[in-house]
XYZ file of C-alpha atoms in Angstrom:
434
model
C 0.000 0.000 0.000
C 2.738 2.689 0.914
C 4.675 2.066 -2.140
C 2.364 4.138 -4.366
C -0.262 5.843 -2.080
C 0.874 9.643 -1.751
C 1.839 10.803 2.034
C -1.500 12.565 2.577
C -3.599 9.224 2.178
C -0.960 6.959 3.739
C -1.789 9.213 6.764
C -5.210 8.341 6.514
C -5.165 4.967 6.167
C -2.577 4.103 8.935
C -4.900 5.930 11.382
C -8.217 3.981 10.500
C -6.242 1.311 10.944
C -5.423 2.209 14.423
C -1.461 1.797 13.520
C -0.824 5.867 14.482
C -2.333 7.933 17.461
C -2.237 11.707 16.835
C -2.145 12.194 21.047
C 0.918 10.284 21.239
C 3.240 11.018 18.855
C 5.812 7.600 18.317
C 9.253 7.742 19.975
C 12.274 8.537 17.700
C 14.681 5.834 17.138
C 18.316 6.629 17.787
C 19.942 7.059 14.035
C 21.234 3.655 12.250
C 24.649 3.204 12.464
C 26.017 3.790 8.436
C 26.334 0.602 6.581
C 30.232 0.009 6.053
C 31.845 0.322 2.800
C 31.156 -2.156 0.232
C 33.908 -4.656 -0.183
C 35.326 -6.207 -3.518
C 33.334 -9.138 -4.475
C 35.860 -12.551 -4.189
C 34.188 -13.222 -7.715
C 36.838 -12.616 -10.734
C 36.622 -12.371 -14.389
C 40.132 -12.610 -16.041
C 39.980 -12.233 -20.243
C 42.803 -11.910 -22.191
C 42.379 -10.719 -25.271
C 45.584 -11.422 -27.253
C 47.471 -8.967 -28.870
C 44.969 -6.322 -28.047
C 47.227 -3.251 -28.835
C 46.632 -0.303 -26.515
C 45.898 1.930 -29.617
C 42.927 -0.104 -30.345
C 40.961 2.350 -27.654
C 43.200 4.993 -28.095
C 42.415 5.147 -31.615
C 39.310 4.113 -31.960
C 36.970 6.836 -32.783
C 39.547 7.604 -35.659
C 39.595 4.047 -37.058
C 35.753 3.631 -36.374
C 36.218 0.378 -34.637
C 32.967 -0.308 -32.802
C 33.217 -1.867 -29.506
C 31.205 -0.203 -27.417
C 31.317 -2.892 -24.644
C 35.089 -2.979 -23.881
C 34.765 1.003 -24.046
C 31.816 1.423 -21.568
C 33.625 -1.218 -19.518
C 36.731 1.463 -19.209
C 34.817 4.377 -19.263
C 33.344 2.790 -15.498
C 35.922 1.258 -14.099
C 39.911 1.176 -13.699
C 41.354 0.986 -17.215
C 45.132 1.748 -17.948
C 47.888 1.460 -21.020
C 50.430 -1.743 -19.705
C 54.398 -2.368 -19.951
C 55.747 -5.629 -20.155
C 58.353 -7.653 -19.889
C 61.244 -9.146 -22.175
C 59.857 -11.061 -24.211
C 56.260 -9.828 -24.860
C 55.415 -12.942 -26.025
C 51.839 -14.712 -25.721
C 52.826 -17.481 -23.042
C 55.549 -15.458 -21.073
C 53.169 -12.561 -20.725
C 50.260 -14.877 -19.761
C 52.255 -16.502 -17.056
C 53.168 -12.885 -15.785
C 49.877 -11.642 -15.735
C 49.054 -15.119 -13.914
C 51.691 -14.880 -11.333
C 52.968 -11.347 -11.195
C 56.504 -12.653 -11.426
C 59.028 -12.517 -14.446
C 59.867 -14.808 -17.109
C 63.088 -15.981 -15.122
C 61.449 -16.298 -11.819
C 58.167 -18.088 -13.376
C 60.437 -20.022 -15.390
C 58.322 -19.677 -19.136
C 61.265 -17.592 -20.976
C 59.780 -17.974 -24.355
C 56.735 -19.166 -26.540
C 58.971 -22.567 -27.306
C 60.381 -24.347 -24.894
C 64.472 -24.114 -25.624
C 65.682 -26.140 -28.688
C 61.682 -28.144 -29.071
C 60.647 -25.110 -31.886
C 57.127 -27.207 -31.521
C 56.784 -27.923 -27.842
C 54.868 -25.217 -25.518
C 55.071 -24.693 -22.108
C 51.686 -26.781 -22.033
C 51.958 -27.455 -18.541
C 50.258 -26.411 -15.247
C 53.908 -27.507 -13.605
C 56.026 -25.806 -16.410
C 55.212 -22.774 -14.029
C 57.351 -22.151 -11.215
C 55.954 -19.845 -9.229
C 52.029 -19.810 -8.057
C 49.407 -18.942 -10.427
C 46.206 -17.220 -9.322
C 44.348 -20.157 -10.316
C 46.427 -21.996 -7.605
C 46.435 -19.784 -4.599
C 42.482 -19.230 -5.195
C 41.699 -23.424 -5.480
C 44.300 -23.474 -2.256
C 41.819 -21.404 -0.434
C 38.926 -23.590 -1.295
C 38.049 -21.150 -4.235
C 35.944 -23.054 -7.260
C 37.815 -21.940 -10.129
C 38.011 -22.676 -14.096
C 40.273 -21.758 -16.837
C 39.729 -21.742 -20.480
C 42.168 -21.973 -22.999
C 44.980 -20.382 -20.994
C 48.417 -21.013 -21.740
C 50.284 -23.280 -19.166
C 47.516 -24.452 -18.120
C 47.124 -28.670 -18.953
C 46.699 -30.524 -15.583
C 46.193 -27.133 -13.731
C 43.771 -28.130 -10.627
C 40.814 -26.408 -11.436
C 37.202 -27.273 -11.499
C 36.463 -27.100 -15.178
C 39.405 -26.493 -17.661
C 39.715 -26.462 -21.654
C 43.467 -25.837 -21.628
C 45.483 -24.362 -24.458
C 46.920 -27.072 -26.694
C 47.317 -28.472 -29.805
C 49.790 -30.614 -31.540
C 52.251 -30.052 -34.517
C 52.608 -26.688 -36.118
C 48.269 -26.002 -35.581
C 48.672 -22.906 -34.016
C 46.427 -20.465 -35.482
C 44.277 -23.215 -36.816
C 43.788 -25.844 -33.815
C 41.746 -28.515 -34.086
C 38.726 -28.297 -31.718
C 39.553 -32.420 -30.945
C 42.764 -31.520 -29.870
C 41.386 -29.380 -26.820
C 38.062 -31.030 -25.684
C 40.754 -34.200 -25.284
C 42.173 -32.450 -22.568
C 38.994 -30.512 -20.846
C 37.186 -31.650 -17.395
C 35.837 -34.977 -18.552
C 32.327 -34.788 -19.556
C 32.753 -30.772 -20.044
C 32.507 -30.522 -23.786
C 28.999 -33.359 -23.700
C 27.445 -30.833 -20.968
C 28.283 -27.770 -23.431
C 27.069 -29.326 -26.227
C 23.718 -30.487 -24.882
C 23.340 -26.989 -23.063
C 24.140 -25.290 -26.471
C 23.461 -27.785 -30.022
C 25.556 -25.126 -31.904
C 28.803 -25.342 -29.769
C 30.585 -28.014 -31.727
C 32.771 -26.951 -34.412
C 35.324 -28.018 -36.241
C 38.591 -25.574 -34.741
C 39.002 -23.724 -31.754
C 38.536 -19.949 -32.089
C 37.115 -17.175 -30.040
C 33.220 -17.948 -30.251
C 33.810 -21.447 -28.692
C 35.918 -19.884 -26.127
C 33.185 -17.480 -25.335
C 30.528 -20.429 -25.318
C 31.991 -22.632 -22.406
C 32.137 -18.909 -20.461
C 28.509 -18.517 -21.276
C 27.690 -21.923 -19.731
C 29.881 -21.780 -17.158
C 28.267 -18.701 -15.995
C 24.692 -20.286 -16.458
C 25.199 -23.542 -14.650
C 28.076 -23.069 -12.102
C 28.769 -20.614 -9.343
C 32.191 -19.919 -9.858
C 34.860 -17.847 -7.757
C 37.402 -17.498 -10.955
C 37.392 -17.721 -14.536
C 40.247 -17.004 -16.599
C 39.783 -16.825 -20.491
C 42.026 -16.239 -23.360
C 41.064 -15.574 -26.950
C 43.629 -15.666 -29.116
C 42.309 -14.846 -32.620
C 42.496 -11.247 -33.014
C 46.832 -12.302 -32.629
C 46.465 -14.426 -35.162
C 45.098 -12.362 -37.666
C 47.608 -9.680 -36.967
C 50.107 -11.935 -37.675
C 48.331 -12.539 -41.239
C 47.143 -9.270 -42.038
C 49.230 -6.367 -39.999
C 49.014 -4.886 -36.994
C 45.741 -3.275 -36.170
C 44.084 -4.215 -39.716
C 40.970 -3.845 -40.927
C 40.503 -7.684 -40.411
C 41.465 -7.495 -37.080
C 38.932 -4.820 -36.036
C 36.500 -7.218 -36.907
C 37.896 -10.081 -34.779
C 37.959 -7.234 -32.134
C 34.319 -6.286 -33.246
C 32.828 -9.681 -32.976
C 34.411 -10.256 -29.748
C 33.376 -7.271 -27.937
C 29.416 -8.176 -29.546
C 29.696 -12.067 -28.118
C 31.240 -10.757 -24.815
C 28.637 -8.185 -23.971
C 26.066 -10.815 -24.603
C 28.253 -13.266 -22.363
C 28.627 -10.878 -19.406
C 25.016 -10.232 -18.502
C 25.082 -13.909 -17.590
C 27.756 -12.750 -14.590
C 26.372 -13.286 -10.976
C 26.055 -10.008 -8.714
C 29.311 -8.546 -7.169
C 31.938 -10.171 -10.236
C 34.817 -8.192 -10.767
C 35.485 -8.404 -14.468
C 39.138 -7.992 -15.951
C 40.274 -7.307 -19.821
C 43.801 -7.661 -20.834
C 45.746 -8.443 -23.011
C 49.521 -10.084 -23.322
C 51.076 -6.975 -25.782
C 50.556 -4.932 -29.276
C 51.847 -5.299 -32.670
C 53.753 -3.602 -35.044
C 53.727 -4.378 -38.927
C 56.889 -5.575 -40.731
C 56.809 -2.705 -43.398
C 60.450 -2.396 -43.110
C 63.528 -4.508 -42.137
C 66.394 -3.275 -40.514
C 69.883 -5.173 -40.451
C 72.517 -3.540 -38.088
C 74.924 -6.184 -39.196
C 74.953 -5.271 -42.712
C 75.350 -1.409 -41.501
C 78.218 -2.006 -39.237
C 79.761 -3.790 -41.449
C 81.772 -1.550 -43.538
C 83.572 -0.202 -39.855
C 84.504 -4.121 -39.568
C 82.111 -4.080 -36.587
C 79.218 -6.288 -38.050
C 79.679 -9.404 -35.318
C 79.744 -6.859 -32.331
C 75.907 -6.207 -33.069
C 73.085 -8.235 -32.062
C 69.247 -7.991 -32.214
C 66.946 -9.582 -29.243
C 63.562 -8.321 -27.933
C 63.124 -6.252 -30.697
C 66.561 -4.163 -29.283
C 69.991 -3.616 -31.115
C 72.680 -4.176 -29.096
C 76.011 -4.022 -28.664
C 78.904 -4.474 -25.589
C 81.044 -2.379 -28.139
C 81.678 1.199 -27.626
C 82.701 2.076 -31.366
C 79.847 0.058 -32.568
C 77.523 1.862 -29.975
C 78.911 4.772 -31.423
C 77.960 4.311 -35.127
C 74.266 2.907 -34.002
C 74.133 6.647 -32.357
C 74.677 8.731 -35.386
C 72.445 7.096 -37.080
C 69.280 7.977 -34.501
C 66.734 9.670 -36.069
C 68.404 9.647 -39.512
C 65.399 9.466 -42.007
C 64.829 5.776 -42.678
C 67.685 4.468 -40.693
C 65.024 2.590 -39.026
C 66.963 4.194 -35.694
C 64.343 5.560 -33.435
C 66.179 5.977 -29.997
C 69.000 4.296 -27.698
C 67.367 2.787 -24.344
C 68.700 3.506 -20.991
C 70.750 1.035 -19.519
C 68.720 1.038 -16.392
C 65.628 0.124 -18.458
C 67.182 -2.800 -20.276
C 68.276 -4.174 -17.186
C 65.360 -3.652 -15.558
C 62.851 -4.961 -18.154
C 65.742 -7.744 -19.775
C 67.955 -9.072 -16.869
C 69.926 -10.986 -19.264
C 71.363 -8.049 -21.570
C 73.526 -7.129 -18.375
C 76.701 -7.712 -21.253
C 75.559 -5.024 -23.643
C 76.796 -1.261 -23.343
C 74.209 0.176 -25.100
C 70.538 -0.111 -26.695
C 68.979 1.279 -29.495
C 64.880 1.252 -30.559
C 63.500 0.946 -33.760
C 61.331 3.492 -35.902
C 57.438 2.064 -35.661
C 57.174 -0.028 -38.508
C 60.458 -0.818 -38.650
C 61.882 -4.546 -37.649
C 65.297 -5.045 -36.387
C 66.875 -8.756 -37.598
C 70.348 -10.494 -37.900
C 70.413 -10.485 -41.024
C 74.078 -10.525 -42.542
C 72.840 -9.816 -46.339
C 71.263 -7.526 -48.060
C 70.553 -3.739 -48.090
C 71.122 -2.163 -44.180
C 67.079 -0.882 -44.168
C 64.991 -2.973 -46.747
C 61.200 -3.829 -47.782
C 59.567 -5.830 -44.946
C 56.936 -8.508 -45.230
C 54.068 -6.249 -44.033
C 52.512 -9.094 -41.536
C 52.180 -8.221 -37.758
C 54.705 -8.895 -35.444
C 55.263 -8.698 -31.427
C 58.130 -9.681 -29.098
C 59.662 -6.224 -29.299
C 61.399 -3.857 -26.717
C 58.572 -3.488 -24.088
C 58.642 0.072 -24.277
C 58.665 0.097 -28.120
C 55.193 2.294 -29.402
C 53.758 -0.462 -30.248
C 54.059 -2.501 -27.111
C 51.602 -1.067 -24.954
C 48.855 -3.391 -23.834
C 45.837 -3.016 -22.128
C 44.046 -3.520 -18.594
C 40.326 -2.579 -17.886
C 39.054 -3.579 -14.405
C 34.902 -3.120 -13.789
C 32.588 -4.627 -11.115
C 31.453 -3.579 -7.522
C 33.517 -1.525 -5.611
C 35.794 -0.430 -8.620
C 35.588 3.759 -9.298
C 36.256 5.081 -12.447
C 40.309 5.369 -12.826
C 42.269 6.353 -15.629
C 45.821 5.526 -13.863
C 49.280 6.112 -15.471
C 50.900 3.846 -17.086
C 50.992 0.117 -15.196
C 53.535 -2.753 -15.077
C 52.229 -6.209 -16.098
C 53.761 -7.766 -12.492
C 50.610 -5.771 -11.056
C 47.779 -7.706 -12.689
C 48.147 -10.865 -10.385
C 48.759 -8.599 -7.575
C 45.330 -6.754 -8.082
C 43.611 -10.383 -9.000
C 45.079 -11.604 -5.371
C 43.700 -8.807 -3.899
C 40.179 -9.234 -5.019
C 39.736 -12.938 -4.311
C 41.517 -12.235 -0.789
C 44.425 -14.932 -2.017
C 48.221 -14.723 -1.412
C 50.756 -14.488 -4.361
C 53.794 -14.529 -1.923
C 56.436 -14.250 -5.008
C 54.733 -11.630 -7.016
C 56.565 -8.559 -7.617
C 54.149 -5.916 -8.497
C 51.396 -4.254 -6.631
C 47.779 -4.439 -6.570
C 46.129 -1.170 -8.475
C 43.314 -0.889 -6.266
C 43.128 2.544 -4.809
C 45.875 4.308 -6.782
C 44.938 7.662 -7.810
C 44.529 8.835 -11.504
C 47.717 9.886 -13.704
């Protein structure tokens, strides 16, 4: 009755009632104590979007790239441009963002395990250090992961690791993965959803056991990674017109997915690193090579390098020389912060966007490039920048300064109330904006 009848005619109706006496006016009640703050849900989101370049949002309007869901979810929440670590490289930067450690405390060092070209770091035990997924089922957490890297074997309640076998990568067989899932996984998915099966792996199917997991299970973690949109920027360029599709259709079938989340989840976006496009080659060995200095030159993480002075001092000149391909020379304190094993080099040089640094010992010093996308460069290279969007209860509206990718786990341990005792960054929660 109260709920639409005006004040006047509640009045009235309370009094016939005999519920209020006019002589004796009711008692006030001492004030109620404020209800305290509200607290971070323990319910987490993870999605990694691979190779989801920074300048995807930053450039968006320009590029008319329409994903309005991944916007609206940084326009509410905590959302910041991300530095990584030598290598940015899919499965080392997914087991930092896991763990909050580095490649040589984590132990994954590379996408290939050293001298197997075709073997991954499949395994939940390749990692050294504890994942989030670990620390949260240690404190009796109900967790699942999905197509994660490292993750085969993990201890998780429902898990579709990433995996396939030969040379499949951007083309995996969808038998190759439901092998390896939480027995009886795929069947459920399938009968939930008569449009699940298909014949390879990609994004949508990703997106589909998320959907049902969030339907049928109560779940403390999920951790998803979709992995076309680096695929097709290896293909087609960096940010291509191809790729904003992938990007497109992923931001449609995740907006959809989302509204299936249970009240209080904390939802996370990010992504592993950016891209740059091959349009140009550059071969410091062929330019040094006329001073007789060709062999003290090297190229790794995207970097030129040298522990010679005279050869550092040719690479100098040549900084910001029009197509020297030359962009800048890296502090020394940076490389060794970011690459602990370039301690023997004297100096570091970046390359010119669009411009690809090899060992190449023939042809011309700067020469035509393949034009596909390409990532392991320096971390701090422009097109390294990746992203991190945090939304859900509890989380204000943030634009923060530039992050590390160590504090991703950190802020994920934080939120489930889980310890990451090796991680070296720091949670983001209640940093102020840059």
């Amino acid at each position: 009755m109260r709920r639409f009848v005006s004040p006047g005619r509640a009045t009235v109706c309370l009094l016939a009632a005999g519920w209020l006496s006019m002589a004796a006016p009711p008692k006030k009640l001492p004030p109620k104590a404020a209800p305290p703050p509200a607290a971070l849900s323990r319910k987490l989101i993870v999605i990694s979007i691979d190779g989801l370049d920074s300048r995807f949002f930053r450039d968006a309007d320009r590029l008319h790239i329409k994903i309005a869901n991944l916007r609206r979810m940084a326009a509410n929440g905590i959302s910041a441009d991300v530095a990584g670590l030598a290598p940015t490289l899919t499965w080392p930067s997914h087991a930092v963002i896991a763990t909050g450690t580095p490649p040589e405390v984590n132990g994954i060092t590379d996408n290939q395990k050293p001298g197997k070209p075709d073997d991954r770091w499949w395994y939940d035990n390749d990692l050294k250090t504890t994942p989030i997924w670990r620390a949260a089922a240690q404190k009796g957490l109900k967790t699942a992961t999905i197509y994660w890297p490292s993750t085969v074997g993990a201890q998780v309640n429902f898990n579709c690791p990433e995996y396939w076998e030969g040379t499949a990568e951007n083309a995996v067989q969808f038998d190759q993965i439901s092998a390896k899932c939480t027995p009886g996984l795929i069947d459920r998915v399938a009968k939930w959803d008569n449009s699940f099966l298909a014949p390879l792996w990609d994004d949508a199917v990703g997106i589909d056991v998320l959907r049902f997991l969030l339907t049928n299970e109560k779940l403390d973690l999920i951790l998803l990674h979709l992995p076309e949109l680096d695929a097709e920027q290896h293909e087609t360029g960096a940010m291509s017109i191809y790729s904003r599709k992938i990007l497109e259709n992923d931001d449609e079938l995740l907006g959809a997915a989302l509204q299936k989340i249970a009240p209080g989840t904390v939802v996370a976006i990010v992504s592993d690193h950016g891209f740059d496009t091959e349009s140009y080659v550059v071969r410091p060995k062929v330019m040094l090579k006329a001073a007789g200095l060709a062999e003290a030159v090297s190229v790794k993480y995207g970097l030129i390098g040298t522990g010679n002075v005279k050869a550092a001092a040719v690479l100098r000149r040549s900084i910001g020389v029009k197509l020297s391909g030359i962009a800048r020379e890296v502090p020394m304190l940076e490389v060794r912060k970011l690459a602990p094993d370039l301690q023997g080099w004297v100096a570091a040089f970046d390359t010119t966007l669009n411009f690809v640094a090899n060992e190449e010992t023939r042809g011309p010093a700067v020469g035509a490039g393949n034009h596909r996308g390409v990532h392991g460069l320096w971390p701090t290279h422009d097109s390294s920048r990746a992203v991190f969007i945090l939304t859900g209860p509890g989380v204000k509206h943030v634009r923060l300064a530039e992050i590390s990718i160590l504090d991703e786990a950190p802020t994920f341990a934080e939120i489930l109330a889980v310890k990451l005792v090796r991680a070296r960054g720091t949670s983001v929660l209640g940093r102020p904006s840059k």
